[in-house]
Amino acid sequence: MRIQRYSPILIVLAAACGESNSTDPDAGVSADSGVVQDAGFADSGVEADSGVETDAGVRSFAGLVVNEVAAAGSPDDWFELYNGSSEAIDLEGVHFSDDPDRPLRATFGAGTVIEAGGYLVQVVSDAEVGFGLGSDELVVIFDPDGVELDRADWPEEGSPETRSWGRIPDGTGDFMTLDTPTPGAANVANEPSECGNDLVEAREVCDGADLASESCESLGYASGTLTCNADCEGYDVSGCVVGTLQVFINEVTSTGDDQIELINLEATDVDLEGWSVTDDGWDPTDPTTDDHRYTLPTGTTIGAGGYLVLVKNFDHLFGLGGSDSVTLYDAADAVADTVTWATDAADPSYCRSPDGTGAFMTCAEQTFGAANP
């Protein structure tokens, strides 16, 4: 039962309830939090006061942590709190937010208690609390005075659809991507996968001859032979044939404005209307990832032998991660070029040398709009 429009649904479970592999945070609801959105204090500078007293006068939040997050949950995002102490914890007046500078975005109401060794699952959506969780974000919990208690901070793709970002073991372990979300129950360690057995398992993208039904053509190339990388975490597209126009990715950076530079090796100008660039967060089968694709608008051209620099938030909305990839598609959605870099290789720049035809390498300085060193 919700007592107001923004009261999210909660699961409050003691450790004795046992494990569950359900990914539905509405399953087995046993409490109503009365969560209040913003509470009128956000950004005001007014000190929060929960008005809650205990016999001792001061409540302890020792052992209270963020334990698991589903940032791409179905039907809604959610996060889980865990009480690792030996006493029940009253959560009235405890705040949670996706912005550390706005600790009072939502507040637990009276009667919200998490038992010793127990779990509490909080649904997070625009309808419930006024905000949702993104693919590269965080959840922070604060005591009634706005002092941070704990947080979960996940990277892009750290909590993808059907998986979660959680601690192993509960309460004290490091966070990692978990194959099996367990809202309201103990987190479950991932089963190890065996790369090299020609069978895609767990977190593998491909494995030897098992390409998960992908091919050069299905990935947007004109033709060629697709193979699996040795670590089973991605495809080797070096045997795939790209389109015929000589427009390529020439330089990228994962710092600052996350620029992407294209170069035209043709002897004439090229009309780039309908061409697009993506990062590795884009999935052509999933419309919810379309913010990871930028399509060049009408009137976009690149001069013969010239450069075109795309800038985050001015052109593309997606950022480039420390370890990421960029793919360039022509107007027919055929892959024109692609580049993938390892962690921090694009800081400050990952560029071709010589321009357009050379291999990519980490470059000591950025030269966007000009020749690479």
mmCIF file of C-alpha atoms in Angstrom:
data_model
loop_
_atom_site.group_PDB
_atom_site.id
_atom_site.type_symbol
_atom_site.label_atom_id
_atom_site.label_comp_id
_atom_site.label_asym_id
_atom_site.label_seq_id
_atom_site.Cartn_x
_atom_site.Cartn_y
_atom_site.Cartn_z
ATOM 1 C CA MET A 1 0.000 0.000 0.000
ATOM 2 C CA ARG A 2 1.287 3.440 -0.891
ATOM 3 C CA ILE A 3 0.333 6.344 1.396
ATOM 4 C CA GLN A 4 1.144 9.055 -1.154
ATOM 5 C CA ARG A 5 1.983 9.441 -4.816
ATOM 6 C CA TYR A 6 5.731 9.104 -4.333
ATOM 7 C CA SER A 7 5.729 6.306 -1.766
ATOM 8 C CA PRO A 8 7.838 3.493 -3.259
ATOM 9 C CA ILE A 9 7.202 -0.180 -2.650
ATOM 10 C CA LEU A 10 9.625 -1.872 -0.284
ATOM 11 C CA ILE A 11 10.662 -5.361 0.648
ATOM 12 C CA VAL A 12 11.840 -5.736 4.226
ATOM 13 C CA LEU A 13 13.205 -9.209 4.793
ATOM 14 C CA ALA A 14 15.103 -10.745 7.670
ATOM 15 C CA ALA A 15 18.059 -12.994 6.953
ATOM 16 C CA ALA A 16 15.996 -15.997 7.989
ATOM 17 C CA CYS A 17 13.688 -15.564 5.003
ATOM 18 C CA GLY A 18 16.162 -17.372 2.792
ATOM 19 C CA GLU A 19 17.452 -16.722 -0.719
ATOM 20 C CA SER A 20 15.480 -15.787 -3.800
ATOM 21 C CA ASN A 21 16.523 -15.472 -7.404
ATOM 22 C CA SER A 22 13.549 -13.251 -8.295
ATOM 23 C CA THR A 23 14.445 -10.053 -10.100
ATOM 24 C CA ASP A 24 11.032 -8.510 -9.349
ATOM 25 C CA PRO A 25 11.401 -6.123 -6.390
ATOM 26 C CA ASP A 26 7.643 -6.170 -5.788
ATOM 27 C CA ALA A 27 7.674 -9.845 -4.823
ATOM 28 C CA GLY A 28 6.776 -10.548 -1.170
ATOM 29 C CA VAL A 29 6.166 -6.911 -0.158
ATOM 30 C CA SER A 30 5.738 -6.699 3.611
ATOM 31 C CA ALA A 31 6.109 -3.014 4.506
ATOM 32 C CA ASP A 32 5.308 0.494 3.330
ATOM 33 C CA SER A 33 7.982 3.139 3.751
ATOM 34 C CA GLY A 34 6.075 6.372 3.313
ATOM 35 C CA VAL A 35 9.077 7.741 1.466
ATOM 36 C CA VAL A 36 8.897 11.482 0.863
ATOM 37 C CA GLN A 37 10.393 13.048 -2.276
ATOM 38 C CA ASP A 38 12.778 15.992 -1.638
ATOM 39 C CA ALA A 39 11.081 16.824 1.682
ATOM 40 C CA GLY A 40 11.439 20.525 0.939
ATOM 41 C CA PHE A 41 15.071 20.711 2.047
ATOM 42 C CA ALA A 42 17.034 19.957 -1.144
ATOM 43 C CA ASP A 43 19.511 22.715 -2.030
ATOM 44 C CA SER A 44 18.004 25.000 0.665
ATOM 45 C CA GLY A 45 20.807 24.773 3.194
ATOM 46 C CA VAL A 46 18.280 23.836 5.915
ATOM 47 C CA GLU A 47 19.549 21.131 8.231
ATOM 48 C CA ALA A 48 17.411 18.003 8.179
ATOM 49 C CA ASP A 49 15.879 16.815 11.456
ATOM 50 C CA SER A 50 14.147 13.468 11.512
ATOM 51 C CA GLY A 51 12.352 14.168 14.799
ATOM 52 C CA VAL A 52 13.008 10.559 15.816
ATOM 53 C CA GLU A 53 14.282 9.782 19.289
ATOM 54 C CA THR A 54 15.339 6.514 20.884
ATOM 55 C CA ASP A 55 15.884 5.587 24.534
ATOM 56 C CA ALA A 56 19.589 6.242 24.053
ATOM 57 C CA GLY A 57 18.857 9.564 22.285
ATOM 58 C CA VAL A 58 21.077 8.731 19.318
ATOM 59 C CA ARG A 59 20.506 6.017 16.744
ATOM 60 C CA SER A 60 23.332 3.916 15.384
ATOM 61 C CA PHE A 61 23.578 3.127 11.679
ATOM 62 C CA ALA A 62 26.611 0.864 12.046
ATOM 63 C CA GLY A 63 26.413 -2.042 9.614
ATOM 64 C CA LEU A 64 23.957 -0.315 7.241
ATOM 65 C CA VAL A 65 25.236 -0.444 3.659
ATOM 66 C CA VAL A 66 24.076 -0.335 0.071
ATOM 67 C CA ASN A 67 24.378 -3.990 -0.908
ATOM 68 C CA GLU A 68 23.001 -4.373 -4.451
ATOM 69 C CA VAL A 69 21.720 -2.168 -7.280
ATOM 70 C CA ALA A 70 19.731 -2.861 -10.443
ATOM 71 C CA ALA A 71 20.169 0.225 -12.636
ATOM 72 C CA ALA A 72 18.349 -1.421 -15.551
ATOM 73 C CA GLY A 73 15.733 -3.249 -13.513
ATOM 74 C CA SER A 74 12.484 -4.629 -14.869
ATOM 75 C CA PRO A 75 9.969 -3.165 -14.477
ATOM 76 C CA ASP A 76 11.755 -0.605 -12.274
ATOM 77 C CA ASP A 77 15.235 0.171 -11.008
ATOM 78 C CA TRP A 78 15.941 -0.691 -7.388
ATOM 79 C CA PHE A 79 18.631 -0.801 -4.751
ATOM 80 C CA GLU A 80 19.022 -3.003 -1.713
ATOM 81 C CA LEU A 81 20.160 -2.092 1.793
ATOM 82 C CA TYR A 82 21.685 -4.656 4.131
ATOM 83 C CA ASN A 83 21.923 -4.513 7.920
ATOM 84 C CA GLY A 84 25.113 -6.292 8.939
ATOM 85 C CA SER A 85 24.700 -5.432 12.619
ATOM 86 C CA SER A 86 23.162 -7.466 15.428
ATOM 87 C CA GLU A 87 20.386 -4.948 16.065
ATOM 88 C CA ALA A 88 17.415 -3.724 14.061
ATOM 89 C CA ILE A 89 17.907 -0.273 12.477
ATOM 90 C CA ASP A 90 15.152 2.341 12.307
ATOM 91 C CA LEU A 91 15.423 4.074 8.919
ATOM 92 C CA GLU A 92 12.998 6.929 9.603
ATOM 93 C CA GLY A 93 14.651 10.131 8.425
ATOM 94 C CA VAL A 94 17.392 8.341 6.470
ATOM 95 C CA HIS A 95 17.823 9.934 3.033
ATOM 96 C CA PHE A 96 18.861 8.471 -0.309
ATOM 97 C CA SER A 97 19.822 10.089 -3.587
ATOM 98 C CA ASP A 98 21.560 9.599 -6.921
ATOM 99 C CA ASP A 99 23.366 12.924 -6.416
ATOM 100 C CA PRO A 100 25.843 13.372 -3.528
ATOM 101 C CA ASP A 101 25.219 17.132 -3.664
ATOM 102 C CA ARG A 102 21.473 16.629 -3.113
ATOM 103 C CA PRO A 103 21.274 14.285 -0.122
ATOM 104 C CA LEU A 104 17.614 14.948 0.608
ATOM 105 C CA ARG A 105 16.036 13.848 -2.680
ATOM 106 C CA ALA A 106 14.049 11.139 -0.879
ATOM 107 C CA THR A 107 13.576 10.180 2.771
ATOM 108 C CA PHE A 108 12.376 7.016 4.507
ATOM 109 C CA GLY A 109 9.258 7.520 6.595
ATOM 110 C CA ALA A 110 8.103 6.356 10.004
ATOM 111 C CA GLY A 111 7.912 2.632 10.599
ATOM 112 C CA THR A 112 10.669 1.698 8.153
ATOM 113 C CA VAL A 113 12.855 -0.806 9.985
ATOM 114 C CA ILE A 114 15.491 -3.205 8.691
ATOM 115 C CA GLU A 115 16.059 -6.194 10.944
ATOM 116 C CA ALA A 116 19.443 -7.458 12.077
ATOM 117 C CA GLY A 117 21.000 -9.394 9.196
ATOM 118 C CA GLY A 118 18.090 -8.327 7.004
ATOM 119 C CA TYR A 119 17.523 -6.659 3.673
ATOM 120 C CA LEU A 120 15.384 -3.818 2.377
ATOM 121 C CA VAL A 121 14.718 -3.266 -1.325
ATOM 122 C CA GLN A 122 13.826 0.238 -2.494
ATOM 123 C CA VAL A 123 12.187 0.792 -5.880
ATOM 124 C CA VAL A 124 13.629 3.824 -7.707
ATOM 125 C CA SER A 125 11.653 5.429 -10.527
ATOM 126 C CA ASP A 126 10.390 8.839 -11.601
ATOM 127 C CA ALA A 127 6.881 7.864 -10.551
ATOM 128 C CA GLU A 128 7.927 6.584 -7.121
ATOM 129 C CA VAL A 129 10.673 8.919 -5.892
ATOM 130 C CA GLY A 130 11.162 11.477 -8.659
ATOM 131 C CA PHE A 131 14.295 10.006 -10.208
ATOM 132 C CA GLY A 132 15.677 6.827 -11.735
ATOM 133 C CA LEU A 133 19.101 5.220 -11.977
ATOM 134 C CA GLY A 134 21.400 5.566 -14.981
ATOM 135 C CA SER A 135 23.934 3.254 -16.599
ATOM 136 C CA ASP A 136 26.888 5.135 -15.040
ATOM 137 C CA GLU A 137 25.687 6.560 -11.754
ATOM 138 C CA LEU A 138 25.552 6.036 -7.997
ATOM 139 C CA VAL A 139 23.249 5.606 -5.023
ATOM 140 C CA VAL A 140 24.127 7.327 -1.743
ATOM 141 C CA ILE A 141 22.447 6.965 1.656
ATOM 142 C CA PHE A 142 22.654 9.654 4.343
ATOM 143 C CA ASP A 143 21.750 9.829 8.035
ATOM 144 C CA PRO A 144 18.968 12.249 9.110
ATOM 145 C CA ASP A 145 21.519 15.084 9.380
ATOM 146 C CA GLY A 146 22.712 14.593 5.777
ATOM 147 C CA VAL A 147 25.970 12.822 6.669
ATOM 148 C CA GLU A 148 26.889 10.142 4.135
ATOM 149 C CA LEU A 149 26.594 6.576 5.409
ATOM 150 C CA ASP A 150 27.450 4.532 2.303
ATOM 151 C CA ARG A 151 27.285 4.528 -1.484
ATOM 152 C CA ALA A 152 27.358 2.260 -4.520
ATOM 153 C CA ASP A 153 29.052 3.731 -7.596
ATOM 154 C CA TRP A 154 28.944 1.638 -10.755
ATOM 155 C CA PRO A 155 30.627 2.150 -14.131
ATOM 156 C CA GLU A 156 28.821 2.157 -17.454
ATOM 157 C CA GLU A 157 27.595 -1.387 -18.137
ATOM 158 C CA GLY A 158 28.301 -2.273 -14.485
ATOM 159 C CA SER A 159 24.604 -2.975 -13.929
ATOM 160 C CA PRO A 160 23.168 -3.961 -17.324
ATOM 161 C CA GLU A 161 19.745 -5.389 -18.057
ATOM 162 C CA THR A 162 19.044 -8.737 -16.298
ATOM 163 C CA ARG A 163 22.127 -8.301 -14.064
ATOM 164 C CA SER A 164 22.977 -6.245 -10.978
ATOM 165 C CA TRP A 165 25.845 -4.481 -9.193
ATOM 166 C CA GLY A 166 26.381 -6.047 -5.787
ATOM 167 C CA ARG A 167 28.747 -6.956 -2.989
ATOM 168 C CA ILE A 168 30.299 -10.385 -2.546
ATOM 169 C CA PRO A 169 29.997 -11.257 0.302
ATOM 170 C CA ASP A 170 27.021 -9.262 1.574
ATOM 171 C CA GLY A 171 27.774 -6.098 3.486
ATOM 172 C CA THR A 172 31.566 -6.145 3.369
ATOM 173 C CA GLY A 173 32.692 -7.392 -0.043
ATOM 174 C CA ASP A 174 33.728 -5.461 -3.104
ATOM 175 C CA PHE A 175 31.114 -4.542 -5.689
ATOM 176 C CA MET A 176 30.994 -6.431 -8.977
ATOM 177 C CA THR A 177 28.568 -7.188 -11.788
ATOM 178 C CA LEU A 178 26.410 -10.125 -10.688
ATOM 179 C CA ASP A 179 24.821 -12.493 -13.181
ATOM 180 C CA THR A 180 21.857 -13.242 -10.907
ATOM 181 C CA PRO A 181 20.075 -10.341 -9.151
ATOM 182 C CA THR A 182 18.807 -11.310 -5.689
ATOM 183 C CA PRO A 183 16.621 -8.487 -4.313
ATOM 184 C CA GLY A 184 15.869 -9.101 -0.661
ATOM 185 C CA ALA A 185 18.208 -12.090 -0.347
ATOM 186 C CA ALA A 186 21.898 -12.937 -0.088
ATOM 187 C CA ASN A 187 23.985 -12.064 -3.129
ATOM 188 C CA VAL A 188 25.188 -15.002 -5.207
ATOM 189 C CA ALA A 189 28.710 -15.199 -6.624
ATOM 190 C CA ASN A 190 29.025 -15.651 -10.371
ATOM 191 C CA GLU A 191 29.668 -19.104 -11.722
ATOM 192 C CA PRO A 192 33.079 -19.221 -13.424
ATOM 193 C CA SER A 193 33.048 -19.445 -17.201
ATOM 194 C CA GLU A 194 35.491 -21.543 -19.212
ATOM 195 C CA CYS A 195 36.823 -19.484 -22.097
ATOM 196 C CA GLY A 196 38.083 -21.688 -24.910
ATOM 197 C CA ASN A 197 35.537 -24.507 -24.826
ATOM 198 C CA ASP A 198 33.579 -23.260 -27.879
ATOM 199 C CA LEU A 199 30.512 -22.602 -25.748
ATOM 200 C CA VAL A 200 29.271 -19.134 -24.730
ATOM 201 C CA GLU A 201 28.714 -19.082 -20.967
ATOM 202 C CA ALA A 202 27.917 -16.513 -18.269
ATOM 203 C CA ARG A 203 29.618 -13.183 -19.106
ATOM 204 C CA GLU A 204 31.210 -14.341 -22.381
ATOM 205 C CA VAL A 205 30.305 -12.544 -25.600
ATOM 206 C CA CYS A 206 31.616 -15.384 -27.733
ATOM 207 C CA ASP A 207 33.822 -18.443 -27.300
ATOM 208 C CA GLY A 208 35.963 -19.874 -30.080
ATOM 209 C CA ALA A 209 33.722 -21.116 -32.854
ATOM 210 C CA ASP A 210 30.595 -20.100 -30.940
ATOM 211 C CA LEU A 211 29.938 -16.544 -32.166
ATOM 212 C CA ALA A 212 26.461 -16.305 -30.614
ATOM 213 C CA SER A 213 24.921 -16.149 -34.104
ATOM 214 C CA GLU A 214 26.854 -12.991 -35.040
ATOM 215 C CA SER A 215 28.752 -12.408 -38.296
ATOM 216 C CA CYS A 216 30.527 -9.556 -40.060
ATOM 217 C CA GLU A 217 27.296 -8.786 -41.878
ATOM 218 C CA SER A 218 25.142 -8.803 -38.743
ATOM 219 C CA LEU A 219 27.557 -6.318 -37.169
ATOM 220 C CA GLY A 220 27.151 -3.998 -40.127
ATOM 221 C CA TYR A 221 30.184 -4.860 -42.256
ATOM 222 C CA ALA A 222 29.970 -5.532 -45.970
ATOM 223 C CA SER A 223 31.508 -9.005 -45.725
ATOM 224 C CA GLY A 224 34.395 -10.941 -44.206
ATOM 225 C CA THR A 225 35.178 -13.457 -41.487
ATOM 226 C CA LEU A 226 34.351 -12.716 -37.853
ATOM 227 C CA THR A 227 36.314 -14.382 -35.048
ATOM 228 C CA CYS A 228 36.235 -14.299 -31.242
ATOM 229 C CA ASN A 229 38.872 -12.551 -29.162
ATOM 230 C CA ALA A 230 41.079 -14.803 -27.065
ATOM 231 C CA ASP A 231 39.511 -13.524 -23.814
ATOM 232 C CA CYS A 232 35.964 -14.316 -25.034
ATOM 233 C CA GLU A 233 34.885 -10.763 -24.135
ATOM 234 C CA GLY A 234 34.405 -9.444 -27.663
ATOM 235 C CA TYR A 235 34.745 -9.983 -31.387
ATOM 236 C CA ASP A 236 37.794 -9.617 -33.606
ATOM 237 C CA VAL A 237 36.550 -7.677 -36.635
ATOM 238 C CA SER A 238 39.929 -7.390 -38.337
ATOM 239 C CA GLY A 239 38.742 -9.915 -40.925
ATOM 240 C CA CYS A 240 35.601 -7.930 -41.714
ATOM 241 C CA VAL A 241 35.409 -5.694 -44.784
ATOM 242 C CA VAL A 242 34.160 -2.136 -44.330
ATOM 243 C CA GLY A 243 32.477 0.139 -46.905
ATOM 244 C CA THR A 244 34.179 1.750 -49.878
ATOM 245 C CA LEU A 245 34.206 5.486 -48.998
ATOM 246 C CA GLN A 246 37.475 6.494 -47.390
ATOM 247 C CA VAL A 247 36.096 8.217 -44.291
ATOM 248 C CA PHE A 248 37.604 6.953 -41.044
ATOM 249 C CA ILE A 249 37.832 7.542 -37.315
ATOM 250 C CA ASN A 250 41.162 9.326 -36.835
ATOM 251 C CA GLU A 251 41.332 10.341 -33.157
ATOM 252 C CA VAL A 252 39.322 9.947 -29.936
ATOM 253 C CA THR A 253 39.715 10.935 -26.291
ATOM 254 C CA SER A 254 38.093 9.675 -23.089
ATOM 255 C CA THR A 255 38.858 12.941 -21.268
ATOM 256 C CA GLY A 256 37.338 16.423 -21.350
ATOM 257 C CA ASP A 257 34.740 16.768 -24.101
ATOM 258 C CA ASP A 258 35.154 13.187 -25.357
ATOM 259 C CA GLN A 259 35.839 14.331 -28.921
ATOM 260 C CA ILE A 260 35.665 12.017 -31.920
ATOM 261 C CA GLU A 261 37.557 13.068 -35.034
ATOM 262 C CA LEU A 262 36.727 11.813 -38.535
ATOM 263 C CA ILE A 263 39.007 12.183 -41.544
ATOM 264 C CA ASN A 264 38.136 12.143 -45.249
ATOM 265 C CA LEU A 265 40.820 10.601 -47.481
ATOM 266 C CA GLU A 266 38.701 11.054 -50.599
ATOM 267 C CA ALA A 267 39.660 13.611 -53.269
ATOM 268 C CA THR A 268 36.192 15.181 -53.025
ATOM 269 C CA ASP A 269 33.863 16.332 -50.266
ATOM 270 C CA VAL A 270 31.674 13.647 -48.671
ATOM 271 C CA ASP A 271 28.073 14.207 -47.560
ATOM 272 C CA LEU A 272 27.733 12.647 -44.096
ATOM 273 C CA GLU A 273 23.989 13.109 -43.685
ATOM 274 C CA GLY A 274 22.610 9.947 -42.083
ATOM 275 C CA TRP A 275 26.006 8.662 -40.998
ATOM 276 C CA SER A 276 26.282 7.857 -37.302
ATOM 277 C CA VAL A 277 28.734 7.163 -34.491
ATOM 278 C CA THR A 278 28.152 4.915 -31.481
ATOM 279 C CA ASP A 279 30.023 3.787 -28.423
ATOM 280 C CA ASP A 280 29.948 0.282 -26.953
ATOM 281 C CA GLY A 281 26.806 1.104 -24.958
ATOM 282 C CA TRP A 282 24.663 0.987 -28.111
ATOM 283 C CA ASP A 283 22.709 -2.159 -28.886
ATOM 284 C CA PRO A 284 20.870 -2.063 -32.239
ATOM 285 C CA THR A 285 18.229 -4.435 -30.830
ATOM 286 C CA ASP A 286 17.514 -2.283 -27.762
ATOM 287 C CA PRO A 287 15.859 1.134 -28.376
ATOM 288 C CA THR A 288 16.618 2.205 -24.789
ATOM 289 C CA THR A 289 20.306 2.466 -25.753
ATOM 290 C CA ASP A 290 19.715 4.924 -28.599
ATOM 291 C CA ASP A 291 21.284 7.713 -26.527
ATOM 292 C CA HIS A 292 24.581 5.930 -27.270
ATOM 293 C CA ARG A 293 24.176 6.659 -30.985
ATOM 294 C CA TYR A 294 24.533 10.027 -32.710
ATOM 295 C CA THR A 295 23.280 10.499 -36.276
ATOM 296 C CA LEU A 296 24.824 13.327 -38.269
ATOM 297 C CA PRO A 297 22.181 15.810 -39.434
ATOM 298 C CA THR A 298 21.293 17.182 -42.852
ATOM 299 C CA GLY A 299 23.972 19.455 -44.246
ATOM 300 C CA THR A 300 26.906 17.730 -42.560
ATOM 301 C CA THR A 301 29.838 17.383 -44.952
ATOM 302 C CA ILE A 302 33.533 16.711 -44.576
ATOM 303 C CA GLY A 303 35.913 18.324 -47.026
ATOM 304 C CA ALA A 304 38.400 16.473 -49.205
ATOM 305 C CA GLY A 305 41.392 15.619 -47.004
ATOM 306 C CA GLY A 306 39.660 17.360 -44.114
ATOM 307 C CA TYR A 307 38.615 16.652 -40.548
ATOM 308 C CA LEU A 308 35.305 16.697 -38.681
ATOM 309 C CA VAL A 309 35.409 16.843 -34.874
ATOM 310 C CA LEU A 310 32.360 15.740 -32.857
ATOM 311 C CA VAL A 311 32.070 17.051 -29.293
ATOM 312 C CA LYS A 312 30.097 15.556 -26.399
ATOM 313 C CA ASN A 313 26.899 17.440 -25.509
ATOM 314 C CA PHE A 314 27.254 19.605 -28.603
ATOM 315 C CA ASP A 315 27.040 16.666 -31.001
ATOM 316 C CA HIS A 316 26.858 13.245 -29.343
ATOM 317 C CA LEU A 317 25.335 12.890 -25.858
ATOM 318 C CA PHE A 318 27.232 9.777 -24.796
ATOM 319 C CA GLY A 319 30.575 9.903 -23.023
ATOM 320 C CA LEU A 320 33.622 7.813 -23.810
ATOM 321 C CA GLY A 321 34.872 5.562 -21.025
ATOM 322 C CA GLY A 322 38.404 4.739 -19.965
ATOM 323 C CA SER A 323 37.917 1.461 -21.827
ATOM 324 C CA ASP A 324 35.451 1.861 -24.680
ATOM 325 C CA SER A 325 34.937 1.752 -28.436
ATOM 326 C CA VAL A 326 33.591 3.979 -31.212
ATOM 327 C CA THR A 327 32.027 2.717 -34.434
ATOM 328 C CA LEU A 328 31.290 4.815 -37.525
ATOM 329 C CA TYR A 329 28.345 3.770 -39.723
ATOM 330 C CA ASP A 330 27.574 5.107 -43.181
ATOM 331 C CA ALA A 331 24.092 6.211 -44.278
ATOM 332 C CA ALA A 332 23.209 2.611 -45.167
ATOM 333 C CA ASP A 333 24.158 1.471 -41.620
ATOM 334 C CA ALA A 334 27.231 -0.373 -42.897
ATOM 335 C CA VAL A 335 30.299 -0.131 -40.665
ATOM 336 C CA ALA A 336 32.743 2.374 -42.112
ATOM 337 C CA ASP A 337 35.303 2.117 -39.296
ATOM 338 C CA THR A 338 35.659 1.098 -35.665
ATOM 339 C CA VAL A 339 38.198 1.543 -32.888
ATOM 340 C CA THR A 340 38.469 -0.073 -29.452
ATOM 341 C CA TRP A 341 40.890 0.934 -26.716
ATOM 342 C CA ALA A 342 42.029 -0.538 -23.416
ATOM 343 C CA THR A 343 41.767 1.206 -20.059
ATOM 344 C CA ASP A 344 43.207 4.766 -20.145
ATOM 345 C CA ALA A 345 44.681 4.270 -23.645
ATOM 346 C CA ALA A 346 42.620 7.248 -24.883
ATOM 347 C CA ASP A 347 43.973 9.603 -22.219
ATOM 348 C CA PRO A 348 44.862 12.149 -23.433
ATOM 349 C CA SER A 349 44.361 10.842 -26.990
ATOM 350 C CA TYR A 350 44.082 7.677 -29.045
ATOM 351 C CA CYS A 351 45.010 8.499 -32.613
ATOM 352 C CA ARG A 352 46.159 7.091 -35.942
ATOM 353 C CA SER A 353 49.642 7.804 -37.195
ATOM 354 C CA PRO A 354 49.813 8.563 -40.013
ATOM 355 C CA ASP A 355 46.356 10.079 -40.401
ATOM 356 C CA GLY A 356 43.629 7.801 -41.716
ATOM 357 C CA THR A 357 45.770 4.780 -42.519
ATOM 358 C CA GLY A 358 48.086 4.208 -39.556
ATOM 359 C CA ALA A 359 47.513 2.042 -36.520
ATOM 360 C CA PHE A 360 45.892 3.554 -33.442
ATOM 361 C CA MET A 361 48.140 4.330 -30.492
ATOM 362 C CA THR A 362 48.123 6.424 -27.324
ATOM 363 C CA CYS A 363 49.225 9.918 -28.321
ATOM 364 C CA ALA A 364 50.872 12.350 -25.913
ATOM 365 C CA GLU A 365 48.797 15.308 -27.063
ATOM 366 C CA GLN A 366 45.439 16.001 -28.684
ATOM 367 C CA THR A 367 45.431 17.316 -32.246
ATOM 368 C CA PHE A 368 41.727 17.470 -33.052
ATOM 369 C CA GLY A 369 41.111 19.177 -36.372
ATOM 370 C CA ALA A 370 44.758 18.898 -37.377
ATOM 371 C CA ALA A 371 47.280 16.265 -38.433
ATOM 372 C CA ASN A 372 48.263 13.668 -35.821
ATOM 373 C CA PRO A 373 51.922 13.477 -34.795
#
